[in-house]
Short mmCIF file of C-alpha atoms in Angstrom, two decimals:
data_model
loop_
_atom_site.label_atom_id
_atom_site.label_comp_id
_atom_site.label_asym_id
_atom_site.label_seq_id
_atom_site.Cartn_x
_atom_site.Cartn_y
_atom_site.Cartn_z
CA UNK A 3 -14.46 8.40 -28.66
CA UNK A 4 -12.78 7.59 -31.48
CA UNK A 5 -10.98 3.96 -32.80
CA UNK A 6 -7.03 3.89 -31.23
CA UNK A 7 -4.92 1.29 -33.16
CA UNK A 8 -2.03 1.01 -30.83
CA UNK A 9 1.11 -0.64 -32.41
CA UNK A 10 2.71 -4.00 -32.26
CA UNK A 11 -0.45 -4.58 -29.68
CA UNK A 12 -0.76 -8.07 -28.84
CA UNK A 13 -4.46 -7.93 -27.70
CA UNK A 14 -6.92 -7.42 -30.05
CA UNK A 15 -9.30 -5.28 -27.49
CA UNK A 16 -6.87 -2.56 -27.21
CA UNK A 17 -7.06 -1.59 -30.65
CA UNK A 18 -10.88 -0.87 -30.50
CA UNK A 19 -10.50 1.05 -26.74
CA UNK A 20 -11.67 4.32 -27.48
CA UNK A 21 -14.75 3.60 -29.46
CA UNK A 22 -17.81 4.12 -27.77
CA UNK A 23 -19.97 1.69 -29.74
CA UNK A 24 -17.29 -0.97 -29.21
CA UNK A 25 -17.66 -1.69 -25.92
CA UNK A 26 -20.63 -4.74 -25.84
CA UNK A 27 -21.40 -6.15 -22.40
CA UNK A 28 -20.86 -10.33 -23.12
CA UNK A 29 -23.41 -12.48 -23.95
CA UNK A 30 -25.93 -14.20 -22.13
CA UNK A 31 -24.23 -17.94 -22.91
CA UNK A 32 -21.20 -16.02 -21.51
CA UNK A 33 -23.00 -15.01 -18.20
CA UNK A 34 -24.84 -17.73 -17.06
CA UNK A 35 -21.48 -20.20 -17.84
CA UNK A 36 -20.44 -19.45 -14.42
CA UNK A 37 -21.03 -22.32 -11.69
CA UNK A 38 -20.35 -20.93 -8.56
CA UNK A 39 -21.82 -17.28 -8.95
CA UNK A 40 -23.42 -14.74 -11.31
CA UNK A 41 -21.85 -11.63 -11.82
CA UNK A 42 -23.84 -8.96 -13.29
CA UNK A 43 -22.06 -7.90 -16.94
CA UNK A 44 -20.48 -4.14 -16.28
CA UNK A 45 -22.33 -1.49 -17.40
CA UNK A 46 -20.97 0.11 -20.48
CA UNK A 47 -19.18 2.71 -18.53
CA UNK A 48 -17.20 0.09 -16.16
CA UNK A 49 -16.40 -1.54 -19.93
CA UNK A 50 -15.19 1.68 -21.40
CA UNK A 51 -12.70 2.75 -18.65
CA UNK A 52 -11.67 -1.15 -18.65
CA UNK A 53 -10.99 -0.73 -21.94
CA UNK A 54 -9.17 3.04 -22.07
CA UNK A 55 -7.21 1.71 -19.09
CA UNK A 56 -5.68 -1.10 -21.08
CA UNK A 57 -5.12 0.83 -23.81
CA UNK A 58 -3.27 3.53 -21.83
CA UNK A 59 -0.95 0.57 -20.27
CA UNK A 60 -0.13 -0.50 -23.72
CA UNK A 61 0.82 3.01 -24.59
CA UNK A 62 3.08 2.92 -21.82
CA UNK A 63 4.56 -0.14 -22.68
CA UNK A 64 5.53 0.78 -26.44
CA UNK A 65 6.57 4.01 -24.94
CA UNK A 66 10.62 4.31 -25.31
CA UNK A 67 11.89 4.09 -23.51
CA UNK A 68 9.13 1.80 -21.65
CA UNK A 69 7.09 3.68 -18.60
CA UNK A 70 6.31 2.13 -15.54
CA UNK A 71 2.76 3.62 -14.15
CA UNK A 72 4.27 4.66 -11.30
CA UNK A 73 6.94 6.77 -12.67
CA UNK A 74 3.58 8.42 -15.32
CA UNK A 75 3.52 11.72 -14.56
CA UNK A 76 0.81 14.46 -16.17
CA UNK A 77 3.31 15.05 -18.33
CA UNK A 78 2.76 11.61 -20.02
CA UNK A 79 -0.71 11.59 -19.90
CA UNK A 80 -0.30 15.17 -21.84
CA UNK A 81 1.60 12.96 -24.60
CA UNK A 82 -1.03 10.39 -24.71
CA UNK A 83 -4.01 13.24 -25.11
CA UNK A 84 -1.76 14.61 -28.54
CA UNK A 85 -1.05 10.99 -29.39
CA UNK A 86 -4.72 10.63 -29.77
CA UNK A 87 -5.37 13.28 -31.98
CA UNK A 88 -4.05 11.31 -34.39
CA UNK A 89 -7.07 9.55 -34.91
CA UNK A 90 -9.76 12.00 -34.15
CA UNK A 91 -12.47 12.61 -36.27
CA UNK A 92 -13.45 16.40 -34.94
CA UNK A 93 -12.03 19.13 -37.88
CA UNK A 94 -10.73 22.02 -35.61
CA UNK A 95 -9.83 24.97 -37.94
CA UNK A 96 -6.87 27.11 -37.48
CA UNK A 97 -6.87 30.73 -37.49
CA UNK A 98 -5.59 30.84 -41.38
CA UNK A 99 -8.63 29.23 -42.28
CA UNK A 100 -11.66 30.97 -44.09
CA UNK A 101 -14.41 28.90 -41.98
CA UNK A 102 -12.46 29.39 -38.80
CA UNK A 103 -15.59 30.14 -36.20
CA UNK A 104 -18.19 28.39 -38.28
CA UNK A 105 -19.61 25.53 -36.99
CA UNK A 106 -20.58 24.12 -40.44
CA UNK A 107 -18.27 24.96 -43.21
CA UNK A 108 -19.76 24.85 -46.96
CA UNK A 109 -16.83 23.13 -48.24
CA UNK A 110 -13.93 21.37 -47.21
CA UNK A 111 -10.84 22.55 -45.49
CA UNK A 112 -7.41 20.80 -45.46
CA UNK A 113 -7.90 21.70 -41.14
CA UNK A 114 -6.80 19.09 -39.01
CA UNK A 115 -8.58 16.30 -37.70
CA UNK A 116 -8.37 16.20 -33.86
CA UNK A 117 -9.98 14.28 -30.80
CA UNK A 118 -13.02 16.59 -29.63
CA UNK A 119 -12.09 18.29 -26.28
CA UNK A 120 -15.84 16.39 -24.69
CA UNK A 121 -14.06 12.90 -25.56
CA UNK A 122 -10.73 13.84 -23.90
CA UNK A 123 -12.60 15.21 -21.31
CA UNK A 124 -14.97 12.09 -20.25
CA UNK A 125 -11.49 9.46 -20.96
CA UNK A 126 -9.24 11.54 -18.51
CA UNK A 127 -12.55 11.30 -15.97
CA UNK A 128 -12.81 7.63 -16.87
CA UNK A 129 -9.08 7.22 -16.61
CA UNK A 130 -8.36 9.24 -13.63
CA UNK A 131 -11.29 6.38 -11.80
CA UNK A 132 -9.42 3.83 -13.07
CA UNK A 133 -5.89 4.73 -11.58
CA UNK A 134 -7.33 4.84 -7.90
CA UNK A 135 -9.32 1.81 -8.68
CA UNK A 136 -6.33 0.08 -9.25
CA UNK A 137 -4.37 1.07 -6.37
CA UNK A 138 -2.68 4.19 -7.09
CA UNK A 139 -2.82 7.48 -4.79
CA UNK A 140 -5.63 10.28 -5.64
CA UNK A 141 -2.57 12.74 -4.73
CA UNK A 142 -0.41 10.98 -7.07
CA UNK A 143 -2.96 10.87 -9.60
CA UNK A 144 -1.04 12.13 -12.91
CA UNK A 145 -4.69 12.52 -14.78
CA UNK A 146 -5.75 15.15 -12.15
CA UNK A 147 -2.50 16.86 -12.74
CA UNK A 148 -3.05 20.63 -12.82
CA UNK A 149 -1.55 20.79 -16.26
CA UNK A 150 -3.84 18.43 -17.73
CA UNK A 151 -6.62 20.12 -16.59
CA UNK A 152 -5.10 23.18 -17.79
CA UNK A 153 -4.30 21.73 -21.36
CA UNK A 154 -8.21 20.09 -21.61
CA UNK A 155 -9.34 23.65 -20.43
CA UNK A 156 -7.47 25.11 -23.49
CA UNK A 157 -8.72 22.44 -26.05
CA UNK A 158 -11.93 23.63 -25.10
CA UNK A 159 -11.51 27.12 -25.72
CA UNK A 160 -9.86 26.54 -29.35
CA UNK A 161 -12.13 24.12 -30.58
CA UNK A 162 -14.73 26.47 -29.53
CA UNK A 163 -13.50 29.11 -31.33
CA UNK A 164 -12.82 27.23 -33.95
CA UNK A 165 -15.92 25.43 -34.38
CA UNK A 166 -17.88 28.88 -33.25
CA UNK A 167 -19.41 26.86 -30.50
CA UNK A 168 -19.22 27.91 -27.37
CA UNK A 169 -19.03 25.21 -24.11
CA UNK A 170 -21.20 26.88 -21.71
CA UNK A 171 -21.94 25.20 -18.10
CA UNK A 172 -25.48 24.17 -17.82
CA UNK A 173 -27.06 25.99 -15.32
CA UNK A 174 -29.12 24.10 -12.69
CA UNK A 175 -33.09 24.46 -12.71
CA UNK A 176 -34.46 25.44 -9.71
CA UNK A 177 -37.92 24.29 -9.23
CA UNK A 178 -40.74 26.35 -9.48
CA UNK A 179 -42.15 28.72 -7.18
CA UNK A 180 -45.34 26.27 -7.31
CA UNK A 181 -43.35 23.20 -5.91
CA UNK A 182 -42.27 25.70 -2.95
CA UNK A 183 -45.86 26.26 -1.73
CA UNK A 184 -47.20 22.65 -2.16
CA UNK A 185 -44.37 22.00 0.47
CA UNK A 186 -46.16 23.81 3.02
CA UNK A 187 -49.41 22.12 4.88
CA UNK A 188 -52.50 23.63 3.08
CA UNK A 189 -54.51 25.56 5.70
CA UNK A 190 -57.38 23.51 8.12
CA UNK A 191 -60.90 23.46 5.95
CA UNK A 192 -63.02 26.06 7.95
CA UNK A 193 -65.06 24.10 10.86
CA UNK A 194 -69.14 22.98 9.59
CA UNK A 195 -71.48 25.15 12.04
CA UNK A 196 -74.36 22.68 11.37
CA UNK A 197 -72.51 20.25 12.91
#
């Protein structure tokens, strides 16, 4: 996802918490420092929603007035998704626009820049992990709120008319009919009558 600068942040790894290709595991002189046991570095998914969930607590703390997380409601996390698209790098046309529904325009557009809807939709997965991991309810959860799955469900949509891409589900394979039939025993070799 893209860089987040959050302001008047104090630590320095917030403002780097929603790039993708920020998030390095430590070092090895940083992993093998430790007496008593060796932790395995997280992968870079467990460093990533680290990093989105300290960002998000930051944004609730220069919220004003200042949000606890247990007064966040979907709401919140609604003004935290448009927040974001202040620093998005994905150019969503509007409907004035002469390249609206072409994925590659052949010249520049004064279109908005805007967080793609696949980058809100993996941080509100990772973030929605990371608010039961750290002891709040699943029915409580504001990132499975109905209207932010009803708001990500609409980004989708316009950017894909926009863009002229459309977001289709990926069907599942089945396997082949051949797989099916080596399943089943093969049939008994015919008995040798010169035995």
């Amino acid at each position: 996802m893209d860089s987040v600068s959050t302001p008047d942040s104090p630590n320095s790894d917030n403002n780097a918490a929603m790039s993708p290709t920020s998030g390095s595991a430590p070092s090895s002189s940083m992993v093998g420092s430790s007496s008593s046991s060796s932790a395995p570095s997280p992968s870079r998914y467990e460093s990533q929603k680290r990093r989105d969930w300290n960002t998000f607590g930051q944004y609730l703390k220069n919220h004003r007035p200042p949000l606890s997380l247990s007064r966040c409601s979907g709401a919140h996390v609604l003004e935290f998704l448009r927040y974001l698209d202040q620093f998005g790098k994905t150019k969503v046309h509007t409907q004035m626009c002469p390249f609206f529904g072409h994925p590659n325009p052949p010249a520049p557009c004064p279109c908005p820049l805007r967080q793609a809807w696949g980058s809100l939709d993996a941080l509100i997965g990772r973030l929605r992990a990371a608010y039961e991991e750290n002891g709040g309810k699943p029915e409580a959860n504001p990132f499975g709120a109905r209207a932010v799955r009803l708001y990500l469900r609409e980004v989708r949509e316009l950017q894909a008319k926009a863009r002229g891409i459309s977001y289709e589900k990926k069907k599942r394979k089945r396997p082949p009919p051949q797989q099916l039939q080596q399943q089943t025993p093969p049939p008994a070799p015919p008995a040798n009558p010169s035995g």
